[in-house]
């Protein structure tokens, strides 16, 4: 079963695979972010590629029927701006840049992280058996869900985003990118919340292959604001970066 079942006219039925680790009725932000990215790709002007997406998360996305809308806000010769939304829960602004084949010399750092040797490690306790954590394959090169501090994890989709469709490269990175704060937490999970209110993803290029690597670190100010900073990679090298603003507070 996929994360979503298409219902036509921009509507989708959410499945249990979208479920986040804390609330049985709410989605992990990765799948709806990818669903918005899919909508952006569908209206993207020919020859333009997504270079940056910013997601504003107004409230938790429920596991329910969702309506997705997307529109081009501004289009020039080299740059376009697209907006997409799952109202009233989540909005996305995407910057697209015209791309060509071998128009400039490449200047890309070599790979610094490797899938070889990455291992499966235990998940933090959750109250349900099926959800995002079972729909994704996690393998850690550094750190783990249960360790505090920076971590490096490789993620791969076990399910399609939309039933009957092959996930696009953009879909693969967006499903994974929201997990940066989850793998690099700095506080005791049983005592503190650290919920991201947004997600920004910058992409130099789209990933090649099924695996996306997150090399993440979280910083927290005593005022209750945190920042999760993630370098994004595939097996060929860096592909971009994602950043999350965090609301951090004691559990009540």
PDB file of C-alpha atoms in Angstrom:
ATOM      1  CA  UNK A   1       0.000   0.000   0.000  1.00  0.00           C
ATOM      2  CA  UNK A   2       1.227   3.500  -0.893  1.00  0.00           C
ATOM      3  CA  UNK A   3       1.303   6.584   1.333  1.00  0.00           C
ATOM      4  CA  UNK A   4      -1.693   7.978  -0.600  1.00  0.00           C
ATOM      5  CA  UNK A   5      -4.489   6.650  -2.785  1.00  0.00           C
ATOM      6  CA  UNK A   6      -5.554   8.985  -5.641  1.00  0.00           C
ATOM      7  CA  UNK A   7      -9.234   9.980  -5.630  1.00  0.00           C
ATOM      8  CA  UNK A   8      -9.139  12.322  -8.645  1.00  0.00           C
ATOM      9  CA  UNK A   9      -9.396  16.118  -8.967  1.00  0.00           C
ATOM     10  CA  UNK A  10      -6.404  16.710  -6.709  1.00  0.00           C
ATOM     11  CA  UNK A  11      -7.771  14.679  -3.798  1.00  0.00           C
ATOM     12  CA  UNK A  12      -6.015  11.845  -1.997  1.00  0.00           C
ATOM     13  CA  UNK A  13      -6.863   9.337   0.722  1.00  0.00           C
ATOM     14  CA  UNK A  14      -4.094   9.110   3.306  1.00  0.00           C
ATOM     15  CA  UNK A  15      -3.111   5.602   4.399  1.00  0.00           C
ATOM     16  CA  UNK A  16      -1.680   4.370   7.684  1.00  0.00           C
ATOM     17  CA  UNK A  17       1.831   4.558   6.190  1.00  0.00           C
ATOM     18  CA  UNK A  18       1.744   8.368   6.596  1.00  0.00           C
ATOM     19  CA  UNK A  19       1.297   8.115  10.384  1.00  0.00           C
ATOM     20  CA  UNK A  20       3.897   9.936  12.483  1.00  0.00           C
ATOM     21  CA  UNK A  21       5.541   8.401  15.566  1.00  0.00           C
ATOM     22  CA  UNK A  22       3.714  10.399  18.265  1.00  0.00           C
ATOM     23  CA  UNK A  23       0.038  10.911  17.342  1.00  0.00           C
ATOM     24  CA  UNK A  24      -1.899   8.005  15.851  1.00  0.00           C
ATOM     25  CA  UNK A  25      -4.191  10.407  13.972  1.00  0.00           C
ATOM     26  CA  UNK A  26      -1.542  12.690  12.468  1.00  0.00           C
ATOM     27  CA  UNK A  27       0.934  12.327   9.632  1.00  0.00           C
ATOM     28  CA  UNK A  28       4.701  12.565   9.655  1.00  0.00           C
ATOM     29  CA  UNK A  29       5.480  15.745   7.688  1.00  0.00           C
ATOM     30  CA  UNK A  30       7.595  13.882   5.110  1.00  0.00           C
ATOM     31  CA  UNK A  31       4.765  12.351   3.054  1.00  0.00           C
ATOM     32  CA  UNK A  32       2.646  15.550   2.734  1.00  0.00           C
ATOM     33  CA  UNK A  33       5.795  17.534   1.885  1.00  0.00           C
ATOM     34  CA  UNK A  34       6.461  15.060  -0.924  1.00  0.00           C
ATOM     35  CA  UNK A  35       2.821  15.277  -2.037  1.00  0.00           C
ATOM     36  CA  UNK A  36       3.192  19.065  -2.340  1.00  0.00           C
ATOM     37  CA  UNK A  37       6.475  18.612  -4.206  1.00  0.00           C
ATOM     38  CA  UNK A  38       4.688  16.277  -6.617  1.00  0.00           C
ATOM     39  CA  UNK A  39       2.073  18.994  -7.237  1.00  0.00           C
ATOM     40  CA  UNK A  40       4.828  21.537  -7.894  1.00  0.00           C
ATOM     41  CA  UNK A  41       6.425  19.238 -10.466  1.00  0.00           C
ATOM     42  CA  UNK A  42       3.110  18.791 -12.256  1.00  0.00           C
ATOM     43  CA  UNK A  43       2.718  22.534 -12.918  1.00  0.00           C
ATOM     44  CA  UNK A  44       6.436  23.314 -13.399  1.00  0.00           C
ATOM     45  CA  UNK A  45       7.249  25.148 -16.648  1.00  0.00           C
ATOM     46  CA  UNK A  46       9.171  22.981 -19.157  1.00  0.00           C
ATOM     47  CA  UNK A  47      12.942  23.072 -18.742  1.00  0.00           C
ATOM     48  CA  UNK A  48      12.840  24.269 -15.134  1.00  0.00           C
ATOM     49  CA  UNK A  49      13.968  22.296 -12.094  1.00  0.00           C
ATOM     50  CA  UNK A  50      13.068  22.707  -8.431  1.00  0.00           C
ATOM     51  CA  UNK A  51      15.967  24.350  -6.584  1.00  0.00           C
ATOM     52  CA  UNK A  52      14.349  25.334  -3.290  1.00  0.00           C
ATOM     53  CA  UNK A  53      11.149  24.499  -1.406  1.00  0.00           C
ATOM     54  CA  UNK A  54       9.926  26.086   1.822  1.00  0.00           C
ATOM     55  CA  UNK A  55       7.113  24.360   3.711  1.00  0.00           C
ATOM     56  CA  UNK A  56       5.077  26.135   6.398  1.00  0.00           C
ATOM     57  CA  UNK A  57       3.351  23.676   8.743  1.00  0.00           C
ATOM     58  CA  UNK A  58       0.355  25.452  10.276  1.00  0.00           C
ATOM     59  CA  UNK A  59      -1.026  22.408  12.087  1.00  0.00           C
ATOM     60  CA  UNK A  60      -0.604  18.623  12.088  1.00  0.00           C
ATOM     61  CA  UNK A  61      -1.815  16.981   8.875  1.00  0.00           C
ATOM     62  CA  UNK A  62      -4.523  14.423   9.731  1.00  0.00           C
ATOM     63  CA  UNK A  63      -4.704  10.917   8.289  1.00  0.00           C
ATOM     64  CA  UNK A  64      -7.726  11.745   6.172  1.00  0.00           C
ATOM     65  CA  UNK A  65      -8.766  12.796   2.684  1.00  0.00           C
ATOM     66  CA  UNK A  66      -6.634  15.729   1.513  1.00  0.00           C
ATOM     67  CA  UNK A  67      -6.997  18.264  -1.277  1.00  0.00           C
ATOM     68  CA  UNK A  68      -3.834  19.499  -3.011  1.00  0.00           C
ATOM     69  CA  UNK A  69      -3.643  22.665  -5.129  1.00  0.00           C
ATOM     70  CA  UNK A  70      -0.711  24.203  -7.009  1.00  0.00           C
ATOM     71  CA  UNK A  71      -0.239  27.284  -9.189  1.00  0.00           C
ATOM     72  CA  UNK A  72       2.509  29.266 -10.873  1.00  0.00           C
ATOM     73  CA  UNK A  73       2.837  32.609  -9.069  1.00  0.00           C
ATOM     74  CA  UNK A  74       5.609  34.158 -11.174  1.00  0.00           C
ATOM     75  CA  UNK A  75       7.423  33.003 -14.281  1.00  0.00           C
ATOM     76  CA  UNK A  76      10.436  34.566 -15.967  1.00  0.00           C
ATOM     77  CA  UNK A  77      12.919  33.289 -18.515  1.00  0.00           C
ATOM     78  CA  UNK A  78      15.284  31.817 -15.918  1.00  0.00           C
ATOM     79  CA  UNK A  79      13.307  31.596 -12.656  1.00  0.00           C
ATOM     80  CA  UNK A  80       9.768  30.660 -11.667  1.00  0.00           C
ATOM     81  CA  UNK A  81       7.876  30.637  -8.366  1.00  0.00           C
ATOM     82  CA  UNK A  82       5.217  28.025  -7.626  1.00  0.00           C
ATOM     83  CA  UNK A  83       2.878  27.769  -4.638  1.00  0.00           C
ATOM     84  CA  UNK A  84       1.181  24.560  -3.474  1.00  0.00           C
ATOM     85  CA  UNK A  85      -1.038  23.889  -0.466  1.00  0.00           C
ATOM     86  CA  UNK A  86      -2.868  21.269   1.546  1.00  0.00           C
ATOM     87  CA  UNK A  87      -5.247  23.644   3.278  1.00  0.00           C
ATOM     88  CA  UNK A  88      -5.474  24.418   6.125  1.00  0.00           C
ATOM     89  CA  UNK A  89      -2.491  22.351   7.223  1.00  0.00           C
ATOM     90  CA  UNK A  90       0.573  22.888   5.069  1.00  0.00           C
ATOM     91  CA  UNK A  91       1.804  25.267   2.367  1.00  0.00           C
ATOM     92  CA  UNK A  92       4.803  25.231   0.062  1.00  0.00           C
ATOM     93  CA  UNK A  93       6.624  27.893  -1.940  1.00  0.00           C
ATOM     94  CA  UNK A  94       8.981  26.492  -4.567  1.00  0.00           C
ATOM     95  CA  UNK A  95      11.708  28.254  -6.536  1.00  0.00           C
ATOM     96  CA  UNK A  96      12.467  26.747  -9.943  1.00  0.00           C
ATOM     97  CA  UNK A  97      15.505  27.553 -12.076  1.00  0.00           C
ATOM     98  CA  UNK A  98      15.988  26.872 -15.768  1.00  0.00           C
ATOM     99  CA  UNK A  99      18.355  23.921 -16.245  1.00  0.00           C
ATOM    100  CA  UNK A 100      20.271  22.730 -19.288  1.00  0.00           C
ATOM    101  CA  UNK A 101      22.635  19.914 -20.169  1.00  0.00           C
ATOM    102  CA  UNK A 102      26.326  20.657 -19.519  1.00  0.00           C
ATOM    103  CA  UNK A 103      25.961  24.430 -19.859  1.00  0.00           C
ATOM    104  CA  UNK A 104      28.716  25.154 -17.268  1.00  0.00           C
ATOM    105  CA  UNK A 105      31.643  23.205 -15.769  1.00  0.00           C
ATOM    106  CA  UNK A 106      30.767  21.139 -12.700  1.00  0.00           C
ATOM    107  CA  UNK A 107      32.134  22.060  -9.257  1.00  0.00           C
ATOM    108  CA  UNK A 108      30.854  19.371  -6.900  1.00  0.00           C
ATOM    109  CA  UNK A 109      32.589  17.978  -3.782  1.00  0.00           C
ATOM    110  CA  UNK A 110      33.279  14.213  -3.808  1.00  0.00           C
ATOM    111  CA  UNK A 111      31.209  11.829  -1.653  1.00  0.00           C
ATOM    112  CA  UNK A 112      31.995  12.038   2.055  1.00  0.00           C
ATOM    113  CA  UNK A 113      29.385   9.556   3.338  1.00  0.00           C
ATOM    114  CA  UNK A 114      28.847   5.993   2.181  1.00  0.00           C
ATOM    115  CA  UNK A 115      25.955   3.552   2.380  1.00  0.00           C
ATOM    116  CA  UNK A 116      28.348   0.611   2.814  1.00  0.00           C
ATOM    117  CA  UNK A 117      28.481  -0.265   6.498  1.00  0.00           C
ATOM    118  CA  UNK A 118      25.294   1.602   7.448  1.00  0.00           C
ATOM    119  CA  UNK A 119      23.123  -0.525   9.753  1.00  0.00           C
ATOM    120  CA  UNK A 120      19.538  -0.776  10.985  1.00  0.00           C
ATOM    121  CA  UNK A 121      19.155   0.470  14.571  1.00  0.00           C
ATOM    122  CA  UNK A 122      16.181   0.408  16.989  1.00  0.00           C
ATOM    123  CA  UNK A 123      13.443   3.045  16.749  1.00  0.00           C
ATOM    124  CA  UNK A 124      12.297   5.019  19.778  1.00  0.00           C
ATOM    125  CA  UNK A 125       9.114   3.595  21.366  1.00  0.00           C
ATOM    126  CA  UNK A 126       5.899   4.204  19.450  1.00  0.00           C
ATOM    127  CA  UNK A 127       2.302   3.223  20.151  1.00  0.00           C
ATOM    128  CA  UNK A 128       1.453   1.822  16.706  1.00  0.00           C
ATOM    129  CA  UNK A 129       2.822  -0.912  14.469  1.00  0.00           C
ATOM    130  CA  UNK A 130       2.264   0.706  11.052  1.00  0.00           C
ATOM    131  CA  UNK A 131       3.341   4.186  10.041  1.00  0.00           C
ATOM    132  CA  UNK A 132       6.073   6.244   8.432  1.00  0.00           C
ATOM    133  CA  UNK A 133       8.637   4.293  10.455  1.00  0.00           C
ATOM    134  CA  UNK A 134       7.618   1.020   8.744  1.00  0.00           C
ATOM    135  CA  UNK A 135       7.110   2.557   5.278  1.00  0.00           C
ATOM    136  CA  UNK A 136      10.727   3.783   5.236  1.00  0.00           C
ATOM    137  CA  UNK A 137      14.012   1.887   5.441  1.00  0.00           C
ATOM    138  CA  UNK A 138      16.459   3.589   7.878  1.00  0.00           C
ATOM    139  CA  UNK A 139      20.158   2.718   8.079  1.00  0.00           C
ATOM    140  CA  UNK A 140      22.626   4.627  10.251  1.00  0.00           C
ATOM    141  CA  UNK A 141      26.273   5.366   9.493  1.00  0.00           C
ATOM    142  CA  UNK A 142      26.614   7.485  12.656  1.00  0.00           C
ATOM    143  CA  UNK A 143      24.369   7.893  15.692  1.00  0.00           C
ATOM    144  CA  UNK A 144      20.887   6.411  16.062  1.00  0.00           C
ATOM    145  CA  UNK A 145      17.317   7.253  17.035  1.00  0.00           C
ATOM    146  CA  UNK A 146      18.129   6.500  20.677  1.00  0.00           C
ATOM    147  CA  UNK A 147      21.399   8.464  20.900  1.00  0.00           C
ATOM    148  CA  UNK A 148      21.593  12.207  21.405  1.00  0.00           C
ATOM    149  CA  UNK A 149      23.592  14.380  19.063  1.00  0.00           C
ATOM    150  CA  UNK A 150      24.440  14.523  15.352  1.00  0.00           C
ATOM    151  CA  UNK A 151      23.617  11.510  13.212  1.00  0.00           C
ATOM    152  CA  UNK A 152      23.991  10.270   9.649  1.00  0.00           C
ATOM    153  CA  UNK A 153      21.154   8.126   8.301  1.00  0.00           C
ATOM    154  CA  UNK A 154      20.298   6.690   4.905  1.00  0.00           C
ATOM    155  CA  UNK A 155      16.570   6.540   4.041  1.00  0.00           C
ATOM    156  CA  UNK A 156      14.737   4.645   1.311  1.00  0.00           C
ATOM    157  CA  UNK A 157      11.021   4.438   0.551  1.00  0.00           C
ATOM    158  CA  UNK A 158       9.464   0.992   0.974  1.00  0.00           C
ATOM    159  CA  UNK A 159       6.187   2.237  -0.518  1.00  0.00           C
ATOM    160  CA  UNK A 160       5.162   4.502  -3.395  1.00  0.00           C
ATOM    161  CA  UNK A 161       4.042   8.030  -2.562  1.00  0.00           C
ATOM    162  CA  UNK A 162       0.887   7.736  -4.695  1.00  0.00           C
ATOM    163  CA  UNK A 163      -0.515   4.333  -5.520  1.00  0.00           C
ATOM    164  CA  UNK A 164       0.397   3.206  -9.025  1.00  0.00           C
ATOM    165  CA  UNK A 165       3.150   5.805  -9.538  1.00  0.00           C
ATOM    166  CA  UNK A 166       6.924   5.484  -9.510  1.00  0.00           C
ATOM    167  CA  UNK A 167       8.334   8.077  -7.058  1.00  0.00           C
ATOM    168  CA  UNK A 168      10.258  10.901  -8.711  1.00  0.00           C
ATOM    169  CA  UNK A 169      13.732  11.822  -7.457  1.00  0.00           C
ATOM    170  CA  UNK A 170      12.266  14.964  -5.852  1.00  0.00           C
ATOM    171  CA  UNK A 171       9.677  12.828  -4.068  1.00  0.00           C
ATOM    172  CA  UNK A 172      12.391  10.591  -2.620  1.00  0.00           C
ATOM    173  CA  UNK A 173      14.318  13.486  -1.093  1.00  0.00           C
ATOM    174  CA  UNK A 174      11.234  15.280   0.281  1.00  0.00           C
ATOM    175  CA  UNK A 175       9.837  12.166   1.967  1.00  0.00           C
ATOM    176  CA  UNK A 176      13.152  11.855   3.808  1.00  0.00           C
ATOM    177  CA  UNK A 177      14.209  15.476   4.474  1.00  0.00           C
ATOM    178  CA  UNK A 178      11.791  16.133   7.351  1.00  0.00           C
ATOM    179  CA  UNK A 179      13.474  13.424   9.449  1.00  0.00           C
ATOM    180  CA  UNK A 180      16.534  15.564  10.209  1.00  0.00           C
ATOM    181  CA  UNK A 181      15.367  16.652  13.670  1.00  0.00           C
ATOM    182  CA  UNK A 182      14.218  13.119  14.506  1.00  0.00           C
ATOM    183  CA  UNK A 183      17.592  11.484  13.946  1.00  0.00           C
ATOM    184  CA  UNK A 184      19.683  14.242  15.595  1.00  0.00           C
ATOM    185  CA  UNK A 185      17.717  15.054  18.742  1.00  0.00           C
ATOM    186  CA  UNK A 186      19.641  16.616  21.631  1.00  0.00           C
ATOM    187  CA  UNK A 187      17.105  16.123  24.453  1.00  0.00           C
ATOM    188  CA  UNK A 188      15.491  13.192  26.247  1.00  0.00           C
ATOM    189  CA  UNK A 189      12.505  12.110  24.131  1.00  0.00           C
ATOM    190  CA  UNK A 190      10.358  11.198  27.124  1.00  0.00           C
ATOM    191  CA  UNK A 191      10.814  14.631  28.692  1.00  0.00           C
ATOM    192  CA  UNK A 192      10.831  17.098  25.781  1.00  0.00           C
ATOM    193  CA  UNK A 193       9.021  17.916  22.542  1.00  0.00           C
ATOM    194  CA  UNK A 194      10.954  19.240  19.546  1.00  0.00           C
ATOM    195  CA  UNK A 195       8.423  19.822  16.755  1.00  0.00           C
ATOM    196  CA  UNK A 196       9.387  21.467  13.482  1.00  0.00           C
ATOM    197  CA  UNK A 197       7.129  24.297  12.324  1.00  0.00           C
ATOM    198  CA  UNK A 198       8.715  24.534   8.897  1.00  0.00           C
ATOM    199  CA  UNK A 199      11.083  22.832   6.472  1.00  0.00           C
ATOM    200  CA  UNK A 200      13.275  24.400   3.795  1.00  0.00           C
ATOM    201  CA  UNK A 201      15.058  22.222   1.247  1.00  0.00           C
ATOM    202  CA  UNK A 202      17.724  23.556  -1.144  1.00  0.00           C
ATOM    203  CA  UNK A 203      18.718  21.225  -3.973  1.00  0.00           C
ATOM    204  CA  UNK A 204      21.836  21.458  -6.108  1.00  0.00           C
ATOM    205  CA  UNK A 205      20.569  18.423  -7.986  1.00  0.00           C
ATOM    206  CA  UNK A 206      18.041  15.672  -7.550  1.00  0.00           C
ATOM    207  CA  UNK A 207      19.154  12.351  -6.032  1.00  0.00           C
ATOM    208  CA  UNK A 208      20.222   9.395  -8.144  1.00  0.00           C
ATOM    209  CA  UNK A 209      18.893   6.044  -6.979  1.00  0.00           C
ATOM    210  CA  UNK A 210      16.571   5.070  -4.152  1.00  0.00           C
ATOM    211  CA  UNK A 211      18.676   6.120  -1.140  1.00  0.00           C
ATOM    212  CA  UNK A 212      18.847   9.619   0.372  1.00  0.00           C
ATOM    213  CA  UNK A 213      21.325  10.391   3.155  1.00  0.00           C
ATOM    214  CA  UNK A 214      20.684  12.884   5.964  1.00  0.00           C
ATOM    215  CA  UNK A 215      23.709  14.155   7.898  1.00  0.00           C
ATOM    216  CA  UNK A 216      21.960  16.112  10.644  1.00  0.00           C
ATOM    217  CA  UNK A 217      22.753  18.205  13.723  1.00  0.00           C
ATOM    218  CA  UNK A 218      20.341  20.023  16.058  1.00  0.00           C
ATOM    219  CA  UNK A 219      21.023  23.186  18.091  1.00  0.00           C
ATOM    220  CA  UNK A 220      18.669  24.371  20.872  1.00  0.00           C
ATOM    221  CA  UNK A 221      18.420  27.764  22.617  1.00  0.00           C
ATOM    222  CA  UNK A 222      17.166  27.827  26.245  1.00  0.00           C
ATOM    223  CA  UNK A 223      14.284  30.052  25.090  1.00  0.00           C
ATOM    224  CA  UNK A 224      12.730  27.002  23.415  1.00  0.00           C
ATOM    225  CA  UNK A 225      13.735  27.540  19.787  1.00  0.00           C
ATOM    226  CA  UNK A 226      15.772  24.953  17.952  1.00  0.00           C
ATOM    227  CA  UNK A 227      17.364  24.520  14.545  1.00  0.00           C
ATOM    228  CA  UNK A 228      17.964  21.222  12.765  1.00  0.00           C
ATOM    229  CA  UNK A 229      20.543  21.534   9.982  1.00  0.00           C
ATOM    230  CA  UNK A 230      20.909  18.663   7.510  1.00  0.00           C
ATOM    231  CA  UNK A 231      23.329  18.044   4.664  1.00  0.00           C
ATOM    232  CA  UNK A 232      21.628  15.934   1.979  1.00  0.00           C
ATOM    233  CA  UNK A 233      23.546  13.323  -0.016  1.00  0.00           C
ATOM    234  CA  UNK A 234      23.085  10.383  -2.316  1.00  0.00           C
ATOM    235  CA  UNK A 235      25.663   7.723  -3.114  1.00  0.00           C
ATOM    236  CA  UNK A 236      27.303  10.018  -5.677  1.00  0.00           C
ATOM    237  CA  UNK A 237      27.864  12.992  -3.336  1.00  0.00           C
ATOM    238  CA  UNK A 238      26.114  16.079  -1.899  1.00  0.00           C
ATOM    239  CA  UNK A 239      22.732  17.035  -3.356  1.00  0.00           C
ATOM    240  CA  UNK A 240      21.651  19.916  -1.112  1.00  0.00           C
ATOM    241  CA  UNK A 241      20.641  20.977   2.361  1.00  0.00           C
ATOM    242  CA  UNK A 242      17.532  21.125   4.543  1.00  0.00           C
ATOM    243  CA  UNK A 243      16.781  23.224   7.627  1.00  0.00           C
ATOM    244  CA  UNK A 244      13.967  22.989  10.196  1.00  0.00           C
ATOM    245  CA  UNK A 245      12.872  25.556  12.799  1.00  0.00           C
ATOM    246  CA  UNK A 246      11.896  23.760  16.003  1.00  0.00           C
ATOM    247  CA  UNK A 247       9.467  24.469  18.820  1.00  0.00           C
ATOM    248  CA  UNK A 248      11.087  22.910  21.899  1.00  0.00           C
ATOM    249  CA  UNK A 249       9.271  22.511  25.218  1.00  0.00           C
ATOM    250  CA  UNK A 250       8.929  20.160  28.213  1.00  0.00           C
ATOM    251  CA  UNK A 251       6.278  17.484  27.862  1.00  0.00           C
ATOM    252  CA  UNK A 252       3.272  18.049  30.103  1.00  0.00           C
TER     253      UNK A 252
END
